[in-house]
Structures are given as C-alpha cells and as structure tokens.
Amino acid sequence: MKLKDKATIKTNFPEADFWIVRRGSEHDIGKPTKKFSKYHIGIKVTSDDLLPDYLYYAMTYLHNQGYFKRLATGMSNLVNIQVKDVKDIQIG
C-alpha cells in the first residue's frame, strides 16, 4: 500500500494536516512542518485507520534517516523532490 491510498497529497494545499519541504538544501528537503507554504507538499489524511500526528512523526523519522536526500534532484545547493515521491512512499 502507498501513502496516496491513505491521504491526499499535493502542493498549494492550505487544508493539509501538515506539509513536507519540497525544495531547499539537502538538509531541509523532505522535512515535515506544521507551517503552510504554497511551495510545500501538503498531506491530508483521508483514512480512518491512520492518525495525522502519527504520520507526521513517521515522516519526521524518514527525513532524519535521509530518505528524501536519496530522492532529491538538482545540481546546486537548491534541490527538490516531486509530489510523486511522497505519494509513492510504501506504508503498511
């Protein structure tokens, strides 16, 4: 099962439960935040069997493990990840 099966994931999504930093330095890329930006990837849980706070902390864990660094593209100090990278995260 993939994250897209349990949540709505898109950019410019002010109604999201939390957001993932989509572009920035290798250190910041993929970092979950509770602060909206139209450039971040918003995640809104749509399933009753997944708590938004749990998913936030799971995404924090992935970020701390360097998961998003491996997916980052870019040639300079500014790198980015794609919405599909987040949608395709395996869960469950």
PDB file of C-alpha atoms in Angstrom:
ATOM      1  CA  MET A   1       0.000   0.000   0.000  1.00  0.00           C
ATOM      2  CA  LYS A   2       1.225   3.500  -0.773  1.00  0.00           C
ATOM      3  CA  LEU A   3       0.706   6.773   1.069  1.00  0.00           C
ATOM      4  CA  LYS A   4      -1.509   8.061  -1.762  1.00  0.00           C
ATOM      5  CA  ASP A   5      -4.028   5.337  -0.801  1.00  0.00           C
ATOM      6  CA  LYS A   6      -4.474   6.870   2.664  1.00  0.00           C
ATOM      7  CA  ALA A   7      -4.003  10.603   2.070  1.00  0.00           C
ATOM      8  CA  THR A   8      -4.466  13.461  -0.360  1.00  0.00           C
ATOM      9  CA  ILE A   9      -1.063  14.829  -1.351  1.00  0.00           C
ATOM     10  CA  LYS A  10      -0.495  17.995  -3.410  1.00  0.00           C
ATOM     11  CA  THR A  11       1.142  21.417  -3.445  1.00  0.00           C
ATOM     12  CA  ASN A  12      -0.606  24.685  -2.563  1.00  0.00           C
ATOM     13  CA  PHE A  13      -2.848  22.809  -0.105  1.00  0.00           C
ATOM     14  CA  PRO A  14      -3.697  25.053   2.895  1.00  0.00           C
ATOM     15  CA  GLU A  15      -6.201  22.495   4.272  1.00  0.00           C
ATOM     16  CA  ALA A  16      -3.496  19.829   4.736  1.00  0.00           C
ATOM     17  CA  ASP A  17      -2.711  18.310   8.141  1.00  0.00           C
ATOM     18  CA  PHE A  18       0.990  19.120   7.621  1.00  0.00           C
ATOM     19  CA  TRP A  19       3.475  19.844   4.835  1.00  0.00           C
ATOM     20  CA  ILE A  20       6.750  18.449   3.508  1.00  0.00           C
ATOM     21  CA  VAL A  21       9.502  20.835   2.366  1.00  0.00           C
ATOM     22  CA  ARG A  22       9.718  20.308  -1.396  1.00  0.00           C
ATOM     23  CA  ARG A  23      12.754  22.394  -2.277  1.00  0.00           C
ATOM     24  CA  GLY A  24      15.747  23.672  -0.402  1.00  0.00           C
ATOM     25  CA  SER A  25      19.070  22.382   0.863  1.00  0.00           C
ATOM     26  CA  GLU A  26      19.825  18.672   1.182  1.00  0.00           C
ATOM     27  CA  HIS A  27      19.372  19.072   4.936  1.00  0.00           C
ATOM     28  CA  ASP A  28      15.891  20.652   4.677  1.00  0.00           C
ATOM     29  CA  ILE A  29      14.432  18.618   1.830  1.00  0.00           C
ATOM     30  CA  GLY A  30      11.570  16.384   2.977  1.00  0.00           C
ATOM     31  CA  LYS A  31      11.364  17.917   6.436  1.00  0.00           C
ATOM     32  CA  PRO A  32       7.796  17.884   7.822  1.00  0.00           C
ATOM     33  CA  THR A  33       6.417  21.185   9.061  1.00  0.00           C
ATOM     34  CA  LYS A  34       3.172  22.498  10.523  1.00  0.00           C
ATOM     35  CA  LYS A  35       3.626  25.819   8.691  1.00  0.00           C
ATOM     36  CA  PHE A  36       1.845  26.245   5.338  1.00  0.00           C
ATOM     37  CA  SER A  37       3.680  27.336   2.205  1.00  0.00           C
ATOM     38  CA  LYS A  38       2.214  27.038  -1.266  1.00  0.00           C
ATOM     39  CA  TYR A  39       5.539  25.535  -2.364  1.00  0.00           C
ATOM     40  CA  HIS A  40       5.497  22.703   0.199  1.00  0.00           C
ATOM     41  CA  ILE A  41       3.803  19.349  -0.385  1.00  0.00           C
ATOM     42  CA  GLY A  42       0.626  19.170   1.697  1.00  0.00           C
ATOM     43  CA  ILE A  43      -0.593  15.894   3.201  1.00  0.00           C
ATOM     44  CA  LYS A  44      -4.188  15.431   4.388  1.00  0.00           C
ATOM     45  CA  VAL A  45      -5.024  12.013   5.864  1.00  0.00           C
ATOM     46  CA  THR A  46      -8.246  10.644   4.354  1.00  0.00           C
ATOM     47  CA  SER A  47      -8.314   7.228   6.021  1.00  0.00           C
ATOM     48  CA  ASP A  48      -9.859   6.468   9.411  1.00  0.00           C
ATOM     49  CA  ASP A  49      -7.100   3.996  10.290  1.00  0.00           C
ATOM     50  CA  LEU A  50      -4.204   6.495  10.105  1.00  0.00           C
ATOM     51  CA  LEU A  51      -3.738   9.378  12.546  1.00  0.00           C
ATOM     52  CA  PRO A  52      -2.311  12.614  11.118  1.00  0.00           C
ATOM     53  CA  ASP A  53       0.012  13.093  14.120  1.00  0.00           C
ATOM     54  CA  TYR A  54       1.379   9.560  13.742  1.00  0.00           C
ATOM     55  CA  LEU A  55       2.035  10.142  10.041  1.00  0.00           C
ATOM     56  CA  TYR A  56       3.759  13.453  10.844  1.00  0.00           C
ATOM     57  CA  TYR A  57       6.167  11.685  13.199  1.00  0.00           C
ATOM     58  CA  ALA A  58       6.688   8.834  10.714  1.00  0.00           C
ATOM     59  CA  MET A  59       7.637  11.405   8.064  1.00  0.00           C
ATOM     60  CA  THR A  60       9.994  13.061  10.551  1.00  0.00           C
ATOM     61  CA  TYR A  61      11.646   9.679  11.035  1.00  0.00           C
ATOM     62  CA  LEU A  62      12.050   9.220   7.266  1.00  0.00           C
ATOM     63  CA  HIS A  63      13.565  12.689   6.978  1.00  0.00           C
ATOM     64  CA  ASN A  64      16.005  12.007   9.823  1.00  0.00           C
ATOM     65  CA  GLN A  65      17.057   8.732   8.162  1.00  0.00           C
ATOM     66  CA  GLY A  66      17.958  10.570   4.922  1.00  0.00           C
ATOM     67  CA  TYR A  67      15.124   9.032   2.887  1.00  0.00           C
ATOM     68  CA  PHE A  68      14.396  12.228   0.948  1.00  0.00           C
ATOM     69  CA  LYS A  69      18.074  13.039   0.288  1.00  0.00           C
ATOM     70  CA  ARG A  70      18.213   9.924  -1.897  1.00  0.00           C
ATOM     71  CA  LEU A  71      15.252  11.164  -3.950  1.00  0.00           C
ATOM     72  CA  ALA A  72      16.417  14.774  -4.306  1.00  0.00           C
ATOM     73  CA  THR A  73      17.260  16.142  -7.735  1.00  0.00           C
ATOM     74  CA  GLY A  74      19.167  19.288  -8.613  1.00  0.00           C
ATOM     75  CA  MET A  75      22.672  20.362  -9.455  1.00  0.00           C
ATOM     76  CA  SER A  76      23.345  23.144  -6.955  1.00  0.00           C
ATOM     77  CA  ASN A  77      22.691  23.872  -3.294  1.00  0.00           C
ATOM     78  CA  LEU A  78      18.996  24.002  -4.175  1.00  0.00           C
ATOM     79  CA  VAL A  79      17.483  20.536  -4.590  1.00  0.00           C
ATOM     80  CA  ASN A  80      13.883  19.353  -4.776  1.00  0.00           C
ATOM     81  CA  ILE A  81      11.613  16.333  -4.521  1.00  0.00           C
ATOM     82  CA  GLN A  82       8.476  15.652  -6.517  1.00  0.00           C
ATOM     83  CA  VAL A  83       4.926  15.142  -5.284  1.00  0.00           C
ATOM     84  CA  LYS A  84       5.004  11.614  -6.742  1.00  0.00           C
ATOM     85  CA  ASP A  85       7.997  10.811  -4.497  1.00  0.00           C
ATOM     86  CA  VAL A  86       5.781  11.420  -1.459  1.00  0.00           C
ATOM     87  CA  LYS A  87       2.696   9.739  -2.955  1.00  0.00           C
ATOM     88  CA  ASP A  88       4.676   6.561  -3.618  1.00  0.00           C
ATOM     89  CA  ILE A  89       6.016   6.061  -0.084  1.00  0.00           C
ATOM     90  CA  GLN A  90       5.256   2.480   0.975  1.00  0.00           C
ATOM     91  CA  ILE A  91       3.195   2.155   4.168  1.00  0.00           C
ATOM     92  CA  GLY A  92       1.611  -0.761   5.956  1.00  0.00           C
TER      93      GLY A  92
END
